Coordinates of C-alpha atoms in Angstrom, one line a residue:
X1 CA -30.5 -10.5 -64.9
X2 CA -33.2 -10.6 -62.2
X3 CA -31.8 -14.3 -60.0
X4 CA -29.1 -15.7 -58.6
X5 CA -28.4 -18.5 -60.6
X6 CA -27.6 -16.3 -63.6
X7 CA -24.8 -15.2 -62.0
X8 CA -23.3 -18.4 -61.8
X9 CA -24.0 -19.5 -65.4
X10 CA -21.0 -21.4 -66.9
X11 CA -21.6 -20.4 -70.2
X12 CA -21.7 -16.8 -69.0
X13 CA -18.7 -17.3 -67.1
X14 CA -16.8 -19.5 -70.1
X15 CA -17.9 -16.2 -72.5
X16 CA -16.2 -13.4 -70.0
X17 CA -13.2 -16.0 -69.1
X18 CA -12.8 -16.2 -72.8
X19 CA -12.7 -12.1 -73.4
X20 CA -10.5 -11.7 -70.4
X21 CA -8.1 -13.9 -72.2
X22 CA -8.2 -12.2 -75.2
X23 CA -7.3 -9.0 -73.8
X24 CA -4.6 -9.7 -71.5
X25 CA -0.8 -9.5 -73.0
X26 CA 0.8 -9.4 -69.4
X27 CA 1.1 -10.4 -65.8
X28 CA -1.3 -8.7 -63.6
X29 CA -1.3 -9.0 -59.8
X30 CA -5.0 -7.8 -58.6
X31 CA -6.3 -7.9 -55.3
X32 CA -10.1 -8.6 -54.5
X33 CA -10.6 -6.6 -50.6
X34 CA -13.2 -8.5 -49.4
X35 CA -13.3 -11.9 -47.7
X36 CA -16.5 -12.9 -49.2
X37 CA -15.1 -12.3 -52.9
X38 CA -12.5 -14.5 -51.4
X39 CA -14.6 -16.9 -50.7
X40 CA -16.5 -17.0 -53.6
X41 CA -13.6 -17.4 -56.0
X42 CA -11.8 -20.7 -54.3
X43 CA -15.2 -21.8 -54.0
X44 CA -16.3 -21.5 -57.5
X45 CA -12.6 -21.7 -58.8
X46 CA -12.4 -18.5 -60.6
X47 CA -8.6 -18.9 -60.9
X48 CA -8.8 -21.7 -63.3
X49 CA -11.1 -19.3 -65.7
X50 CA -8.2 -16.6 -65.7
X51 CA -4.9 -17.1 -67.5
X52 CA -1.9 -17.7 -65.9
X53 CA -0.3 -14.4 -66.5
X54 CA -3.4 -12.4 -63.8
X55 CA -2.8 -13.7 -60.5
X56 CA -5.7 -12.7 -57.4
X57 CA -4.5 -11.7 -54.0
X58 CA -6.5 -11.4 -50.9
X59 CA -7.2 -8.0 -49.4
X60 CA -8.1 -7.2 -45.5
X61 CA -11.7 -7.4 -46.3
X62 CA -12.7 -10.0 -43.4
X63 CA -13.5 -7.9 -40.0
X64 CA -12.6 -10.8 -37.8
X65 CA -9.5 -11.1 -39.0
X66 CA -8.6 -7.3 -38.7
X67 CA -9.8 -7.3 -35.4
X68 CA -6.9 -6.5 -33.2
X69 CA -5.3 -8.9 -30.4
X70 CA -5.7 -6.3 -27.6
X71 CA -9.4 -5.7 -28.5
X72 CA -10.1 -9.0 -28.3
X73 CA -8.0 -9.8 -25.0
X74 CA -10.7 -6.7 -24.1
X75 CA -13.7 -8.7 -25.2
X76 CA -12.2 -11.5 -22.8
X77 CA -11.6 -9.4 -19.9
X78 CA -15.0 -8.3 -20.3
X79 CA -16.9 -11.0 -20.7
X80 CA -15.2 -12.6 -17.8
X81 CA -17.2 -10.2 -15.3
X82 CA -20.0 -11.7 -13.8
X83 CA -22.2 -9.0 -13.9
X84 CA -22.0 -8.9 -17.5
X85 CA -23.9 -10.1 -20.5
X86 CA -21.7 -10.0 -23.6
X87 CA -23.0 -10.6 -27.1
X88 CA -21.2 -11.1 -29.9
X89 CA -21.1 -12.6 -33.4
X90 CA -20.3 -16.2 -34.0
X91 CA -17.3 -15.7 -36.0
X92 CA -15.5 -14.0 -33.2
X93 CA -16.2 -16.7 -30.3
X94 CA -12.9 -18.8 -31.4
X95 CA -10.8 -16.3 -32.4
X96 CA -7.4 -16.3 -30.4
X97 CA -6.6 -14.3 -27.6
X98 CA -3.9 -14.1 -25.9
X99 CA -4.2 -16.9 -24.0
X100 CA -7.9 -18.0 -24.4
X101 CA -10.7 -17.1 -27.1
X102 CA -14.4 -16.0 -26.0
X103 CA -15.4 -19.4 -26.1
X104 CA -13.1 -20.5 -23.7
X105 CA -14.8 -17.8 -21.5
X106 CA -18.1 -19.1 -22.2
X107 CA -16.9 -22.4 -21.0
X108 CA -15.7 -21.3 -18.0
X109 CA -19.3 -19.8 -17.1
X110 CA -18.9 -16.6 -18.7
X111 CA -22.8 -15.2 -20.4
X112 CA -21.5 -14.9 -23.5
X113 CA -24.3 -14.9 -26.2
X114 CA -24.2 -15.0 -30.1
X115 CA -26.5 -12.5 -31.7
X116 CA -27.6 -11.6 -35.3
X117 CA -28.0 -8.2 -34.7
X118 CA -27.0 -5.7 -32.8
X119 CA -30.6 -4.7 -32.0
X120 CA -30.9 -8.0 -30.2
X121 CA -28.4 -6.6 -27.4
X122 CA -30.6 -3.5 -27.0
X123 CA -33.9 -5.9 -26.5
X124 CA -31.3 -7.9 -23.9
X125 CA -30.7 -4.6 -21.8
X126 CA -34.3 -4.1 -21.7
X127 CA -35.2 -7.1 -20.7
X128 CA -31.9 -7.6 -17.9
X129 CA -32.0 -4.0 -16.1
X130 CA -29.9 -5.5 -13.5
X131 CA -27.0 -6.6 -15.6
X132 CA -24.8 -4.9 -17.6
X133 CA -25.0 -5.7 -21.8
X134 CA -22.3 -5.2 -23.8
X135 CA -22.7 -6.0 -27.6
X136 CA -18.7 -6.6 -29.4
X137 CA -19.6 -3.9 -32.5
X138 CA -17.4 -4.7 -34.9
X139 CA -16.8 -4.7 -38.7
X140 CA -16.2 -2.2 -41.8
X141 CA -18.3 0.6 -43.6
X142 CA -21.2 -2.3 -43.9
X143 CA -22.2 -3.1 -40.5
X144 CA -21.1 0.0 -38.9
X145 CA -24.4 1.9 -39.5
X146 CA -26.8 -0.7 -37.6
X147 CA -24.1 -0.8 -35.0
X148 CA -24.8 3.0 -34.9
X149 CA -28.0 2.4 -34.4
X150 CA -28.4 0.4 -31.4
X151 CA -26.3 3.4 -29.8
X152 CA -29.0 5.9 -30.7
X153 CA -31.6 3.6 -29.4
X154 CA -29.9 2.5 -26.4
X155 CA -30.1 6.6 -26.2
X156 CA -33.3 7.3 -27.2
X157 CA -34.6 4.7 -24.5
X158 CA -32.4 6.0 -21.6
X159 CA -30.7 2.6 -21.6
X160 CA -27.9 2.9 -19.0
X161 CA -27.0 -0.5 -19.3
X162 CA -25.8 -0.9 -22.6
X163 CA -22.3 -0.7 -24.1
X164 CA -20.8 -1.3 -27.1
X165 CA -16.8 -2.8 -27.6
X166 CA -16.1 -0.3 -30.9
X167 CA -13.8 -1.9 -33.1
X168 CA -14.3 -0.8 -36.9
X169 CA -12.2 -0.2 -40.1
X170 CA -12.8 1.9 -42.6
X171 CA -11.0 0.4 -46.3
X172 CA -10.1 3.1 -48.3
X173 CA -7.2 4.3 -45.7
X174 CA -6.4 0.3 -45.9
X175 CA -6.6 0.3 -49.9
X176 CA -4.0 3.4 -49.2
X177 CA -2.2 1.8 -47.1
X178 CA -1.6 -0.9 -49.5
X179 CA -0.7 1.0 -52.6
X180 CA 1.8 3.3 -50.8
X181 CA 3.7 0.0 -49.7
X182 CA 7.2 -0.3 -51.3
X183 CA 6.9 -3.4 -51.4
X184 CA 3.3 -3.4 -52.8
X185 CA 2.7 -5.7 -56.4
X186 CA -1.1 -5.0 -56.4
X187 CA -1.9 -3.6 -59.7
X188 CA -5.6 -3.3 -59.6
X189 CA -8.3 -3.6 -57.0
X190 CA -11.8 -5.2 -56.8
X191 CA -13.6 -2.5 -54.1
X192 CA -16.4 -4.3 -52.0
X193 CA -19.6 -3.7 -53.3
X194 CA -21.7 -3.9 -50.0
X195 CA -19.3 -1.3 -48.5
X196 CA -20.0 0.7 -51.5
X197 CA -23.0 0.2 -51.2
X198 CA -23.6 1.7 -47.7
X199 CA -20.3 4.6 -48.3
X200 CA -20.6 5.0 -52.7
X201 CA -17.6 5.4 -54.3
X202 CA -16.5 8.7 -54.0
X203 CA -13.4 8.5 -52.2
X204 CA -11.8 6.1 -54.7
X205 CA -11.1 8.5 -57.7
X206 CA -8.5 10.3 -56.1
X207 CA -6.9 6.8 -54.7
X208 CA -6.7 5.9 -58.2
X209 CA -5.7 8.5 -59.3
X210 CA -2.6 9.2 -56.6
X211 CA -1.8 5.5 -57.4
X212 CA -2.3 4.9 -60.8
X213 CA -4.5 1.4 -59.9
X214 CA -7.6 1.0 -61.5
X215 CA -10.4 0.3 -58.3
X216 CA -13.9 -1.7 -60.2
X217 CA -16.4 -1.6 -57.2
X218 CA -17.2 -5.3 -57.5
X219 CA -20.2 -7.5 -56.6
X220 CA -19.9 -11.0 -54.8
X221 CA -21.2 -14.1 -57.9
X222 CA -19.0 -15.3 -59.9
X223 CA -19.9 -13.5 -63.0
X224 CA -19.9 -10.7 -61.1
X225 CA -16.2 -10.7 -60.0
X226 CA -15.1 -12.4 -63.5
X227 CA -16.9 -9.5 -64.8
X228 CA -14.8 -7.0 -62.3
X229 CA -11.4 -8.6 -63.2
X230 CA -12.1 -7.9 -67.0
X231 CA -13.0 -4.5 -66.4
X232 CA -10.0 -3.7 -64.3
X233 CA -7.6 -5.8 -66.7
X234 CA -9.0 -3.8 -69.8
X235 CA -7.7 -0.5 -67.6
X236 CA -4.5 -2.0 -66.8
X237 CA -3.6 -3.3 -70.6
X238 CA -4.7 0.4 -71.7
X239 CA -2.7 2.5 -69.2
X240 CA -6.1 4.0 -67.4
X241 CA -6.7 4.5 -63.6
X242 CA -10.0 5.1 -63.2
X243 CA -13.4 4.0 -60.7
X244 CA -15.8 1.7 -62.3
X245 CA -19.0 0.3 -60.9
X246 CA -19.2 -3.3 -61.9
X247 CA -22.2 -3.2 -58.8
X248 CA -24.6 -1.0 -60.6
X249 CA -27.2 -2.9 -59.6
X250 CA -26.8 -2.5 -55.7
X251 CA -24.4 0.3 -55.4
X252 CA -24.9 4.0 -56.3
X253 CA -22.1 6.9 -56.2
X254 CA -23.1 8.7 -53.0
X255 CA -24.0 5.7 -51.5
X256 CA -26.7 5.6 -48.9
X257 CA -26.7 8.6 -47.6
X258 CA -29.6 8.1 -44.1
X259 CA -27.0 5.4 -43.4
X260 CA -23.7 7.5 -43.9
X261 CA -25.9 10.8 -41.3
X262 CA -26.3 7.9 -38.9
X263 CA -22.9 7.0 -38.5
X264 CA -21.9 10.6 -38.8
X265 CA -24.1 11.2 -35.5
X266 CA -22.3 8.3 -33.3
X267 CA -19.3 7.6 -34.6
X268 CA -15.9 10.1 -35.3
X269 CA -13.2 8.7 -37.1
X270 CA -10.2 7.8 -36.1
X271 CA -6.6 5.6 -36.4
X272 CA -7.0 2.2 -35.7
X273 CA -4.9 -1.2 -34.9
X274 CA -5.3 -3.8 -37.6
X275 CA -4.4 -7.1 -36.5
X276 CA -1.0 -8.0 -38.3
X277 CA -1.0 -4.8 -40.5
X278 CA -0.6 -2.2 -37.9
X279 CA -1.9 0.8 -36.9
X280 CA -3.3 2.9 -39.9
X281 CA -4.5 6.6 -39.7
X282 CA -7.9 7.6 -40.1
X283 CA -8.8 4.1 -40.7
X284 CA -11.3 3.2 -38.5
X285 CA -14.5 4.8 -36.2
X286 CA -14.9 5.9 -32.2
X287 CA -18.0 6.5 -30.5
X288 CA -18.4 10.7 -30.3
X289 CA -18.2 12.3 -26.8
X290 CA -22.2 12.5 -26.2
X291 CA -22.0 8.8 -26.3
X292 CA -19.2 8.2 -23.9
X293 CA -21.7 6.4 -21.8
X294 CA -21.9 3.8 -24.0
X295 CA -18.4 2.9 -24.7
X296 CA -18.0 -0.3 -23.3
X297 CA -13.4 0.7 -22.6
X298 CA -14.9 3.9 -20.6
X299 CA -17.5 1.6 -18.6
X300 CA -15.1 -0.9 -17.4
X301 CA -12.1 1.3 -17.3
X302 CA -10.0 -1.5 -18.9
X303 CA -5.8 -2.0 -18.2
X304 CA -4.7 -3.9 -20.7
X305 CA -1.5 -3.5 -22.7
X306 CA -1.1 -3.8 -27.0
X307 CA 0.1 -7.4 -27.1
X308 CA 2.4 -9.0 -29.8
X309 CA 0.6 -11.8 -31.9
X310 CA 3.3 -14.8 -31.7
X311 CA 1.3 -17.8 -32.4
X312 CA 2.9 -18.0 -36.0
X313 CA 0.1 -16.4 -38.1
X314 CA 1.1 -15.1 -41.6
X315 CA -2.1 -13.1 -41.7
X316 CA -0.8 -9.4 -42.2
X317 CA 1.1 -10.7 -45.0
X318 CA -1.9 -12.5 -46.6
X319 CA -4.2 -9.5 -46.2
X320 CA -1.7 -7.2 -48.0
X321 CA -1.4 -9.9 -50.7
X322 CA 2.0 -10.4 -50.3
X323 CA 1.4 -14.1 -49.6
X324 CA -1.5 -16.4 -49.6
X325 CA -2.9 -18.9 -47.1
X326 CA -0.8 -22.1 -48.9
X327 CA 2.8 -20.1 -48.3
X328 CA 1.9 -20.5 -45.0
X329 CA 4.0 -23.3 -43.1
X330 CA 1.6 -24.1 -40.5
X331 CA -1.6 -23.9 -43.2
X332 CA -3.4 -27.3 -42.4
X333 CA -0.7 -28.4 -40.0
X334 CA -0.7 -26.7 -37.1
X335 CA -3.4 -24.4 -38.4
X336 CA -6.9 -25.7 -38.7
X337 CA -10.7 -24.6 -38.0
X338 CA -10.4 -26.4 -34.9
X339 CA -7.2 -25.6 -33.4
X340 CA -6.7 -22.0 -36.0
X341 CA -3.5 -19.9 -34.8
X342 CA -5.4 -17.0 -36.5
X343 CA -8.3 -15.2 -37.4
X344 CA -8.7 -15.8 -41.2
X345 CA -8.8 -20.0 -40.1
X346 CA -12.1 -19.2 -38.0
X347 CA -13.6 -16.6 -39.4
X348 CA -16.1 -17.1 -42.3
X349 CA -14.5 -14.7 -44.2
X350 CA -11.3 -15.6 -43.8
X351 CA -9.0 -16.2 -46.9
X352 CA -7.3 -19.0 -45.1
X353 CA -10.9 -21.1 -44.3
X354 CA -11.9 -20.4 -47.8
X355 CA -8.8 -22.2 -49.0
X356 CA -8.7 -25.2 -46.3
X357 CA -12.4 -26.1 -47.1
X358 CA -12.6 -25.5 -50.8
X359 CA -9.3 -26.2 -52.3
X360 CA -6.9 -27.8 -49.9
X361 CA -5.5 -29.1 -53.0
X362 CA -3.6 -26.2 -53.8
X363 CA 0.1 -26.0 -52.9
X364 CA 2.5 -23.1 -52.9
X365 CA 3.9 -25.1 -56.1
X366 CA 0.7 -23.4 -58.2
X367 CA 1.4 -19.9 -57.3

């Protein structure tokens, strides 16, 4: 197939729908890990073309919603200063703080400026010697290595007034995490392609293997996730555990390995906080020691404590698929794009914007 529409075919779709019910003799509880799979399967309805015994769950795929509370409260503290320019993605503006969100900040008077890359915060450094940039770097495996790169530029140019707020996650330690849960029903998992893309898929045979879940590194059409749920079912109806690369077409084993050296050269890994999971080992990435002068929590020598998230969100339970956005009692209530207690209402990846714009409809009654 060489477009996009092909991949949303509905005879293509009705033909796999139809072999997936064919082979399936059981309940199946798989989880798709990113939020733009999410996304695309309440948008297209990709339940409906499943049977009723193999249920999807939502994995912690979406960075803005992983983003922790005290990072953010960071961000805010941050972008308060007035000698500071602080860029950021969109998504993250109206996610809550504490007590305010970035936007609020803005509002206040506050330079907070949306980018599209993180390149764009190295061109605003060069262009504002006398203030201080900082660029909010966040995001998994796929964003990580151009985030890398505006560190070794900001190097390269002897840019002293650039900083980056690190916050990024790694997802096989989270896929882990997940599976070695006792109270864990995911059976099978849908890896993110782009990650894979960027990482390959190396580190998932021995997951599978430890866990005895098949992982199907998984594109983001409809066909192309249908296409990943048949090819993890046919494992889980025959008792395998393998990797499989439903992404052939973007993703290769090693990966992309000039990306992987330059993330090797700024970044170390390390545990990080992911907001209502917890802290997880190994799971996410800190700038090395010979760019200390770019960490935006050295720079501004930052006091501010872990905080409990008590506005109500259900979020850690969503993106460990033990619930979904509807089991929520504030979903659509209280909760809303424009008054969200959490993350996964504002961001664009967020399984619970995916279900209040496409299928509001849905009630817990249907799970």
């Amino acid at each position: 197939m060489k477009y996009l529409h092909e991949y949303r075919q509905r005879q293509s779709i009705e033909k796999i729908s139809a072999e997936i019910a064919r082979i399936t003799t059981r309940p199946w509880t798989i989880m798709e890990v990113c939020g733009g799979q999410t996304h695309a399967i309440v948008k297209y309805g990709l339940q409906q073309f499943l049977p009723q015994q193999v249920e999807l769950v939502h994995g912690p795929g979406c960075p803005v919603c992983v983003t922790s509370l005290e990072i953010i409260d960071k961000a805010i503290a941050i972008a308060a200063r007035p000698e500071v320019i602080f860029c950021s993605f969109g998504d993250m503006l109206r996610v809550p703080g504490s007590e305010r969100d970035l936007l609020a900040v803005k509002a206040g008077g506050g330079d907070i400026r949306t980018v599209y890359s993180p390149l764009h915060a190295v061109e605003l450094a060069q262009q504002n010697p006398d203030r201080e940039v900082v660029f909010f770097a966040i995001g998994f495996e796929t964003t990580a290595p151009a985030n890398a790169m505006a560190a070794f530029l900001a190097r390269k140019k002897g840019l002293r007034n650039l900083s980056l707020l690190v916050s990024h996650f790694l997802v096989p330690p989270a896929i882990e995490s997940i599976c070695s849960a006792a109270d864990s029903r995911v059976q099978g998992f849908l890896a993110a392609g782009h990650v894979c893309a960027i990482m390959g898929y190396e580190q998932y045979p021995p997951l599978a293997s430890k866990y005895r879940v098949p992982i199907v590194v998984t594109g983001f059409e409809p066909l192309d996730i249908l296409e990943g749920v048949m090819m993890c079912l046919r494992q889980l109806e025959q008792g395998c555990c393998s990797v499989e690369n439903q992404y052939a077409r973007a993703v290769e084993r090693r990966g992309n390995i000039p990306a992987q050296e330059m993330l090797e050269q700024v970044f170390d890994i390390a545990a990080q906080t992911w907001r209502g999971v917890g802290t997880i080992g190994a799971s996410g990435l800190r700038l090395r020691p010979e760019f200390a002068a770019f960490d935006a929590e050295k720079k501004f020598s930052l006091d501010i404590s872990p905080q409990i998230d008590s506005s109500g969100c259900i979020s850690g339970q969503i993106m460990q698929g033990q619930k979904k956005p509807c089991d929520c009692p504030h979903f659509g209530q209280r909760c809303r794009p424009e008054q969200p207690l959490g993350a996964p209402m504002v961001s664009s990846e967020g399984a619970c914007a995916a279900y209040y714009r496409y299928s509001r409809q849905v009630t817990a009654d249907e799970h």
